[in-house]
Amino acid sequence: MPSTPFGSPTPLSPSPGQKVVSKTLSATPLTVDLAGRSVSTWGYDGSVPGPLVRATAGDLLRLTLVNQLPADTTIHWHGIRLRNAADGVPGLTQDPVRPGGTFGYEFTAPDPGTYFFHPHVGVQLDRGLYAPMIIDEVADPGGYDTEWILLLDDWIDGTGTTPDDVLTKLIADGGTATGGMGGMDHGSMGGMSMGAAPWGDAGDVTYPLFLVNGKPPGDPDVLSAKRGDRVRLRVINAASDTIFTVALGGHSMTITHTDGHAVQPTQVSAFYIGMGERYDAIVTLADGVFPLVAKPFGKASGGQGLALVRTGSGTAPGPNANPSELSGQILIGSQLQPASSSLLPVKTPDATVDLALQGSMKPYQWGINGAPFGKNEPLTVAAGQRLRINATNMTMMTHPLHLHGHTFALPSGLRKDTVLMAPMQSLAIDLDADNVGDWMIHCHNIYHAEAGMMIALNYRR
Ligand code: C2O
Ligand code: CU
């Protein structure tokens, strides 16, 4: 195997008047305190989550990764429609960054929105290696007084195990594969049954803790503002294996964006958020102290993520706060309607491909189109085409399907880069092939992805 088939990407110079945003991000081992429990993990710049990267749409970003981990790594800028060489996928867009190595990610961030970044190596996302990325609008219409970023996570690293051990155990507990990927022709039941829940069997891993902004419910992040303030929430699910229901006790929320794209403002009391998805919402704050809860969907272990919103005096709700908003109607994000500014131009697809999500818990095998990544045939598209992907979930689990370097449109026109696909659901998603390169499409359950639930989408040359 050649040691550096990709080399360094071509440097970019700013175009006249283009602002440059530069930052160095060091990936290092570190220790974090989770409500008195000290855990060893890996993170960016010594904290979990890592530091915010913020720029304005159209800026040139120059982000340097310094790898001080005892393992190869990369950074993927999740949701950004960036140039292929900066996408962070080892073996597809770059060489892995070796321990002690550095890599310069240079790209223009064309679209405003709420994003995040994380490694694209193994199950490293399930450590503390994640951080928010906000691309501001050139002329933000505003309409809010404050903004809060909320990063949701499921946490197991350093609690007597590591994500790599978790994956090894999932594979071992799944038993020995006998028939290769033969079992992937049929959906098969996962381990647990969730009854009539919309997402079926929703997770593989039992997590001891759920974090909001790096903090467990025993020591929650406290977000303070004034009563009557309008706050823009930017909610990011950085978890590896957990779909959350999000609610703010005593409040309704008006969803304004998902995955960076504007939607028709929709008032909800709670919403689901899958791994890799983002939702922006506006809330008008009441007087008091309120729980912002991220309740894991379908996890036997219990527990939840919690932050506190404080505008006045009052007793803080405890770690198990259970706002009534969680038991009402819960929004399924793919049912939002797009804002007219977010629509793809009307066009008949030039090409159609099928994408079947397949696999099972026992054996622990996941793949797309009949085989795990590396053995499956890449999808292809020609530059300039409107591509329709007929995606089908042939399993009894829910999978967040994520596409790199583009956003797709659901049949309603709603633009997303990550969409939850319920068991046995079919969905036609359309994209404009306007960003030449080799891109990943995968399940954003990081254990499924690493077990093979990924496929490449290559532009024909
Ligand atoms: Cu956040 Cu390839 O993913
Ligand atoms: Cu999956």
PDB file of C-alpha atoms in Angstrom, residues 117-329:
ATOM      1  CA  PHE A 117     -16.976  18.488  13.395  1.00  0.00           C
ATOM      2  CA  HIS A 118     -15.575  15.133  14.439  1.00  0.00           C
ATOM      3  CA  PRO A 119     -13.035  12.493  13.340  1.00  0.00           C
ATOM      4  CA  HIS A 120     -13.803  10.125  10.502  1.00  0.00           C
ATOM      5  CA  VAL A 121     -11.695   7.281  11.866  1.00  0.00           C
ATOM      6  CA  GLY A 122     -13.067   4.226  13.631  1.00  0.00           C
ATOM      7  CA  VAL A 123     -15.404   4.973  16.527  1.00  0.00           C
ATOM      8  CA  GLN A 124     -13.454   8.048  17.689  1.00  0.00           C
ATOM      9  CA  LEU A 125     -16.627  10.156  17.544  1.00  0.00           C
ATOM     10  CA  ASP A 126     -17.787   8.287  20.665  1.00  0.00           C
ATOM     11  CA  ARG A 127     -14.901   9.803  22.612  1.00  0.00           C
ATOM     12  CA  GLY A 128     -14.848  13.529  23.379  1.00  0.00           C
ATOM     13  CA  LEU A 129     -13.726  14.432  19.862  1.00  0.00           C
ATOM     14  CA  TYR A 130     -16.528  16.716  18.719  1.00  0.00           C
ATOM     15  CA  ALA A 131     -17.178  20.451  18.648  1.00  0.00           C
ATOM     16  CA  PRO A 132     -19.672  22.918  17.201  1.00  0.00           C
ATOM     17  CA  MET A 133     -19.202  24.862  13.990  1.00  0.00           C
ATOM     18  CA  ILE A 134     -21.450  27.834  13.250  1.00  0.00           C
ATOM     19  CA  ILE A 135     -21.552  29.570   9.890  1.00  0.00           C
ATOM     20  CA  ASP A 136     -23.319  32.910  10.249  1.00  0.00           C
ATOM     21  CA  GLU A 137     -25.446  34.536   7.609  1.00  0.00           C
ATOM     22  CA  VAL A 138     -23.850  37.547   5.947  1.00  0.00           C
ATOM     23  CA  ALA A 139     -26.951  39.546   6.908  1.00  0.00           C
ATOM     24  CA  ASP A 140     -28.578  37.675   9.778  1.00  0.00           C
ATOM     25  CA  PRO A 141     -32.195  38.850  10.063  1.00  0.00           C
ATOM     26  CA  GLY A 142     -31.766  38.378  13.817  1.00  0.00           C
ATOM     27  CA  GLY A 143     -35.052  38.369  15.672  1.00  0.00           C
ATOM     28  CA  TYR A 144     -33.438  36.919  18.783  1.00  0.00           C
ATOM     29  CA  ASP A 145     -31.560  38.319  21.766  1.00  0.00           C
ATOM     30  CA  THR A 146     -29.229  35.454  22.595  1.00  0.00           C
ATOM     31  CA  GLU A 147     -28.030  32.209  21.137  1.00  0.00           C
ATOM     32  CA  TRP A 148     -27.286  28.953  22.933  1.00  0.00           C
ATOM     33  CA  ILE A 149     -25.507  26.023  21.371  1.00  0.00           C
ATOM     34  CA  LEU A 150     -26.539  22.656  22.816  1.00  0.00           C
ATOM     35  CA  LEU A 151     -24.378  19.653  22.024  1.00  0.00           C
ATOM     36  CA  LEU A 152     -25.992  16.369  22.975  1.00  0.00           C
ATOM     37  CA  ASP A 153     -23.908  13.254  23.573  1.00  0.00           C
ATOM     38  CA  ASP A 154     -24.071   9.705  24.887  1.00  0.00           C
ATOM     39  CA  TRP A 155     -21.081   8.942  27.088  1.00  0.00           C
ATOM     40  CA  ILE A 156     -19.228   5.720  27.868  1.00  0.00           C
ATOM     41  CA  ASP A 157     -15.527   6.450  27.265  1.00  0.00           C
ATOM     42  CA  GLY A 158     -13.316   6.065  30.320  1.00  0.00           C
ATOM     43  CA  THR A 159     -16.063   4.473  32.420  1.00  0.00           C
ATOM     44  CA  GLY A 160     -14.197   1.165  32.496  1.00  0.00           C
ATOM     45  CA  THR A 161     -14.354   0.730  28.756  1.00  0.00           C
ATOM     46  CA  THR A 162     -13.608   2.549  25.504  1.00  0.00           C
ATOM     47  CA  PRO A 163     -15.582   2.877  22.277  1.00  0.00           C
ATOM     48  CA  ASP A 164     -13.168   0.439  20.626  1.00  0.00           C
ATOM     49  CA  ASP A 165     -13.911  -2.138  23.350  1.00  0.00           C
ATOM     50  CA  VAL A 166     -17.636  -1.497  22.919  1.00  0.00           C
ATOM     51  CA  LEU A 167     -17.411  -2.260  19.200  1.00  0.00           C
ATOM     52  CA  THR A 168     -15.375  -5.405  19.817  1.00  0.00           C
ATOM     53  CA  LYS A 169     -18.003  -6.574  22.282  1.00  0.00           C
ATOM     54  CA  LEU A 170     -20.917  -5.807  19.960  1.00  0.00           C
ATOM     55  CA  ILE A 171     -19.276  -7.949  17.299  1.00  0.00           C
ATOM     56  CA  ALA A 172     -18.462 -10.739  19.772  1.00  0.00           C
ATOM     57  CA  ASP A 173     -21.967 -10.720  21.272  1.00  0.00           C
ATOM     58  CA  GLY A 174     -23.412 -10.872  17.772  1.00  0.00           C
ATOM     59  CA  GLY A 175     -21.909 -14.317  17.387  1.00  0.00           C
ATOM     60  CA  THR A 176     -19.881 -15.684  14.537  1.00  0.00           C
ATOM     61  CA  ALA A 177     -20.957 -14.745  11.061  1.00  0.00           C
ATOM     62  CA  THR A 178     -21.449 -17.898   9.057  1.00  0.00           C
ATOM     63  CA  GLY A 179     -23.061 -16.836   5.826  1.00  0.00           C
ATOM     64  CA  GLY A 180     -20.981 -13.777   4.983  1.00  0.00           C
ATOM     65  CA  MET A 181     -23.375 -10.947   4.181  1.00  0.00           C
ATOM     66  CA  GLY A 182     -26.088 -13.364   3.099  1.00  0.00           C
ATOM     67  CA  GLY A 183     -28.287 -12.425   6.036  1.00  0.00           C
ATOM     68  CA  MET A 184     -28.384  -8.878   4.716  1.00  0.00           C
ATOM     69  CA  ASP A 185     -30.960  -9.650   2.075  1.00  0.00           C
ATOM     70  CA  HIS A 186     -33.631  -9.539   4.722  1.00  0.00           C
ATOM     71  CA  GLY A 187     -34.377  -7.190   7.516  1.00  0.00           C
ATOM     72  CA  SER A 188     -33.774  -8.911  10.788  1.00  0.00           C
ATOM     73  CA  MET A 189     -34.893  -8.074  14.257  1.00  0.00           C
ATOM     74  CA  GLY A 190     -32.477  -6.361  16.558  1.00  0.00           C
ATOM     75  CA  GLY A 191     -31.930  -7.377  20.153  1.00  0.00           C
ATOM     76  CA  MET A 192     -34.668  -5.438  21.928  1.00  0.00           C
ATOM     77  CA  SER A 193     -38.212  -4.741  20.927  1.00  0.00           C
ATOM     78  CA  MET A 194     -39.513  -1.237  21.518  1.00  0.00           C
ATOM     79  CA  GLY A 195     -43.193  -1.866  20.998  1.00  0.00           C
ATOM     80  CA  ALA A 196     -45.112   0.733  19.019  1.00  0.00           C
ATOM     81  CA  ALA A 197     -42.424   3.433  19.128  1.00  0.00           C
ATOM     82  CA  PRO A 198     -41.795   5.313  15.878  1.00  0.00           C
ATOM     83  CA  TRP A 199     -38.119   4.393  15.657  1.00  0.00           C
ATOM     84  CA  GLY A 200     -38.404   0.697  16.484  1.00  0.00           C
ATOM     85  CA  ASP A 201     -35.241  -0.617  18.068  1.00  0.00           C
ATOM     86  CA  ALA A 202     -33.130   2.503  18.378  1.00  0.00           C
ATOM     87  CA  GLY A 203     -29.741   1.751  19.913  1.00  0.00           C
ATOM     88  CA  ASP A 204     -27.094  -0.895  20.474  1.00  0.00           C
ATOM     89  CA  VAL A 205     -25.041   0.490  23.372  1.00  0.00           C
ATOM     90  CA  THR A 206     -25.991   0.973  27.025  1.00  0.00           C
ATOM     91  CA  TYR A 207     -24.577   4.326  28.110  1.00  0.00           C
ATOM     92  CA  PRO A 208     -24.004   5.244  31.751  1.00  0.00           C
ATOM     93  CA  LEU A 209     -24.342   8.982  31.029  1.00  0.00           C
ATOM     94  CA  PHE A 210     -25.862  11.481  28.639  1.00  0.00           C
ATOM     95  CA  LEU A 211     -24.270  14.902  28.352  1.00  0.00           C
ATOM     96  CA  VAL A 212     -25.398  18.353  27.276  1.00  0.00           C
ATOM     97  CA  ASN A 213     -22.428  20.612  26.492  1.00  0.00           C
ATOM     98  CA  GLY A 214     -20.082  18.081  28.087  1.00  0.00           C
ATOM     99  CA  LYS A 215     -21.946  18.024  31.404  1.00  0.00           C
ATOM    100  CA  PRO A 216     -23.951  15.230  33.024  1.00  0.00           C
ATOM    101  CA  PRO A 217     -27.306  15.860  34.742  1.00  0.00           C
ATOM    102  CA  GLY A 218     -25.635  15.825  38.165  1.00  0.00           C
ATOM    103  CA  ASP A 219     -23.670  18.956  37.230  1.00  0.00           C
ATOM    104  CA  PRO A 220     -25.647  20.555  34.424  1.00  0.00           C
ATOM    105  CA  ASP A 221     -24.716  23.456  32.217  1.00  0.00           C
ATOM    106  CA  VAL A 222     -26.677  26.522  33.365  1.00  0.00           C
ATOM    107  CA  LEU A 223     -27.834  28.889  30.623  1.00  0.00           C
ATOM    108  CA  SER A 224     -28.873  32.294  31.910  1.00  0.00           C
ATOM    109  CA  ALA A 225     -30.868  35.038  30.228  1.00  0.00           C
ATOM    110  CA  LYS A 226     -33.629  37.512  30.997  1.00  0.00           C
ATOM    111  CA  ARG A 227     -37.310  36.693  31.188  1.00  0.00           C
ATOM    112  CA  GLY A 228     -38.907  37.595  27.881  1.00  0.00           C
ATOM    113  CA  ASP A 229     -35.667  37.140  25.923  1.00  0.00           C
ATOM    114  CA  ARG A 230     -35.962  35.411  22.595  1.00  0.00           C
ATOM    115  CA  VAL A 231     -33.245  32.781  22.403  1.00  0.00           C
ATOM    116  CA  ARG A 232     -32.021  30.915  19.357  1.00  0.00           C
ATOM    117  CA  LEU A 233     -31.250  27.336  20.316  1.00  0.00           C
ATOM    118  CA  ARG A 234     -28.818  25.489  18.075  1.00  0.00           C
ATOM    119  CA  VAL A 235     -29.199  21.832  18.991  1.00  0.00           C
ATOM    120  CA  ILE A 236     -26.643  19.345  17.669  1.00  0.00           C
ATOM    121  CA  ASN A 237     -26.791  15.588  18.261  1.00  0.00           C
ATOM    122  CA  ALA A 238     -23.157  14.516  18.511  1.00  0.00           C
ATOM    123  CA  ALA A 239     -24.063  11.146  20.055  1.00  0.00           C
ATOM    124  CA  SER A 240     -22.884   7.905  18.487  1.00  0.00           C
ATOM    125  CA  ASP A 241     -25.829   5.620  19.178  1.00  0.00           C
ATOM    126  CA  THR A 242     -28.639   7.730  20.656  1.00  0.00           C
ATOM    127  CA  ILE A 243     -31.696   9.436  19.196  1.00  0.00           C
ATOM    128  CA  PHE A 244     -32.926  12.059  21.659  1.00  0.00           C
ATOM    129  CA  THR A 245     -36.265  13.732  22.336  1.00  0.00           C
ATOM    130  CA  VAL A 246     -35.620  17.365  23.214  1.00  0.00           C
ATOM    131  CA  ALA A 247     -37.948  19.572  25.263  1.00  0.00           C
ATOM    132  CA  LEU A 248     -37.653  22.711  27.365  1.00  0.00           C
ATOM    133  CA  GLY A 249     -39.939  22.516  30.390  1.00  0.00           C
ATOM    134  CA  GLY A 250     -42.599  25.238  30.485  1.00  0.00           C
ATOM    135  CA  HIS A 251     -41.960  26.367  26.927  1.00  0.00           C
ATOM    136  CA  SER A 252     -42.838  25.634  23.356  1.00  0.00           C
ATOM    137  CA  MET A 253     -40.157  26.010  20.693  1.00  0.00           C
ATOM    138  CA  THR A 254     -40.447  27.352  17.170  1.00  0.00           C
ATOM    139  CA  ILE A 255     -38.261  25.324  14.833  1.00  0.00           C
ATOM    140  CA  THR A 256     -36.678  27.560  12.191  1.00  0.00           C
ATOM    141  CA  HIS A 257     -33.922  25.453  10.597  1.00  0.00           C
ATOM    142  CA  THR A 258     -32.738  21.911  10.262  1.00  0.00           C
ATOM    143  CA  ASP A 259     -29.267  20.912   9.071  1.00  0.00           C
ATOM    144  CA  GLY A 260     -28.596  24.578   8.227  1.00  0.00           C
ATOM    145  CA  HIS A 261     -31.650  25.012   6.009  1.00  0.00           C
ATOM    146  CA  ALA A 262     -34.639  27.246   6.771  1.00  0.00           C
ATOM    147  CA  VAL A 263     -38.001  25.573   7.327  1.00  0.00           C
ATOM    148  CA  GLN A 264     -41.487  27.017   7.635  1.00  0.00           C
ATOM    149  CA  PRO A 265     -41.425  28.052  11.308  1.00  0.00           C
ATOM    150  CA  THR A 266     -43.155  25.319  13.278  1.00  0.00           C
ATOM    151  CA  GLN A 267     -44.166  25.456  16.922  1.00  0.00           C
ATOM    152  CA  VAL A 268     -43.534  22.244  18.854  1.00  0.00           C
ATOM    153  CA  SER A 269     -43.391  21.127  22.460  1.00  0.00           C
ATOM    154  CA  ALA A 270     -40.702  18.495  21.749  1.00  0.00           C
ATOM    155  CA  PHE A 271     -38.775  17.079  18.803  1.00  0.00           C
ATOM    156  CA  TYR A 272     -36.690  14.043  17.911  1.00  0.00           C
ATOM    157  CA  ILE A 273     -33.082  14.523  16.882  1.00  0.00           C
ATOM    158  CA  GLY A 274     -31.054  11.723  15.345  1.00  0.00           C
ATOM    159  CA  MET A 275     -27.270  11.372  15.434  1.00  0.00           C
ATOM    160  CA  GLY A 276     -25.727  13.989  13.131  1.00  0.00           C
ATOM    161  CA  GLU A 277     -28.923  16.063  12.822  1.00  0.00           C
ATOM    162  CA  ARG A 278     -29.224  19.702  13.858  1.00  0.00           C
ATOM    163  CA  TYR A 279     -32.289  21.792  14.709  1.00  0.00           C
ATOM    164  CA  ASP A 280     -32.469  25.532  15.355  1.00  0.00           C
ATOM    165  CA  ALA A 281     -35.402  26.834  17.377  1.00  0.00           C
ATOM    166  CA  ILE A 282     -36.534  30.130  18.860  1.00  0.00           C
ATOM    167  CA  VAL A 283     -37.954  30.234  22.377  1.00  0.00           C
ATOM    168  CA  THR A 284     -39.316  33.143  24.381  1.00  0.00           C
ATOM    169  CA  LEU A 285     -38.216  32.650  27.954  1.00  0.00           C
ATOM    170  CA  ALA A 286     -40.574  32.566  30.925  1.00  0.00           C
ATOM    171  CA  ASP A 287     -39.620  33.480  34.474  1.00  0.00           C
ATOM    172  CA  GLY A 288     -37.903  30.859  36.614  1.00  0.00           C
ATOM    173  CA  VAL A 289     -35.618  27.852  36.271  1.00  0.00           C
ATOM    174  CA  PHE A 290     -36.434  25.261  33.616  1.00  0.00           C
ATOM    175  CA  PRO A 291     -35.049  21.875  32.582  1.00  0.00           C
ATOM    176  CA  LEU A 292     -33.861  21.450  29.023  1.00  0.00           C
ATOM    177  CA  VAL A 293     -34.048  17.682  28.657  1.00  0.00           C
ATOM    178  CA  ALA A 294     -32.568  15.395  26.016  1.00  0.00           C
ATOM    179  CA  LYS A 295     -34.276  12.085  26.653  1.00  0.00           C
ATOM    180  CA  PRO A 296     -32.669   9.077  24.976  1.00  0.00           C
ATOM    181  CA  PHE A 297     -35.084   7.189  22.789  1.00  0.00           C
ATOM    182  CA  GLY A 298     -35.429   3.455  23.416  1.00  0.00           C
ATOM    183  CA  LYS A 299     -32.590   3.007  25.885  1.00  0.00           C
ATOM    184  CA  ALA A 300     -33.212   0.446  28.593  1.00  0.00           C
ATOM    185  CA  SER A 301     -30.654   2.031  30.913  1.00  0.00           C
ATOM    186  CA  GLY A 302     -32.664   5.194  31.618  1.00  0.00           C
ATOM    187  CA  GLY A 303     -30.893   8.441  32.361  1.00  0.00           C
ATOM    188  CA  GLN A 304     -31.035  11.582  30.277  1.00  0.00           C
ATOM    189  CA  GLY A 305     -29.188  14.694  29.204  1.00  0.00           C
ATOM    190  CA  LEU A 306     -30.014  17.885  31.096  1.00  0.00           C
ATOM    191  CA  ALA A 307     -29.186  21.581  31.028  1.00  0.00           C
ATOM    192  CA  LEU A 308     -30.830  24.303  33.096  1.00  0.00           C
ATOM    193  CA  VAL A 309     -32.322  27.495  31.736  1.00  0.00           C
ATOM    194  CA  ARG A 310     -32.437  30.238  34.346  1.00  0.00           C
ATOM    195  CA  THR A 311     -34.132  33.628  34.066  1.00  0.00           C
ATOM    196  CA  GLY A 312     -35.051  34.166  37.687  1.00  0.00           C
ATOM    197  CA  SER A 313     -35.016  32.674  41.133  1.00  0.00           C
ATOM    198  CA  GLY A 314     -36.404  29.300  41.971  1.00  0.00           C
ATOM    199  CA  THR A 315     -35.335  25.794  42.807  1.00  0.00           C
ATOM    200  CA  ALA A 316     -33.463  24.015  40.059  1.00  0.00           C
ATOM    201  CA  PRO A 317     -35.162  20.871  38.754  1.00  0.00           C
ATOM    202  CA  GLY A 318     -33.293  17.677  39.603  1.00  0.00           C
ATOM    203  CA  PRO A 319     -31.403  15.314  37.278  1.00  0.00           C
ATOM    204  CA  ASN A 320     -34.552  13.301  36.535  1.00  0.00           C
ATOM    205  CA  ALA A 321     -36.724  16.285  35.613  1.00  0.00           C
ATOM    206  CA  ASN A 322     -39.525  15.043  33.400  1.00  0.00           C
ATOM    207  CA  PRO A 323     -41.257  18.022  31.767  1.00  0.00           C
ATOM    208  CA  SER A 324     -44.799  17.351  30.555  1.00  0.00           C
ATOM    209  CA  GLU A 325     -43.726  18.531  27.070  1.00  0.00           C
ATOM    210  CA  LEU A 326     -42.044  15.130  26.674  1.00  0.00           C
ATOM    211  CA  SER A 327     -45.340  13.272  26.894  1.00  0.00           C
ATOM    212  CA  GLY A 328     -47.184  15.320  24.266  1.00  0.00           C
ATOM    213  CA  GLN A 329     -46.818  15.368  20.515  1.00  0.00           C
TER     214      GLN A 329
END
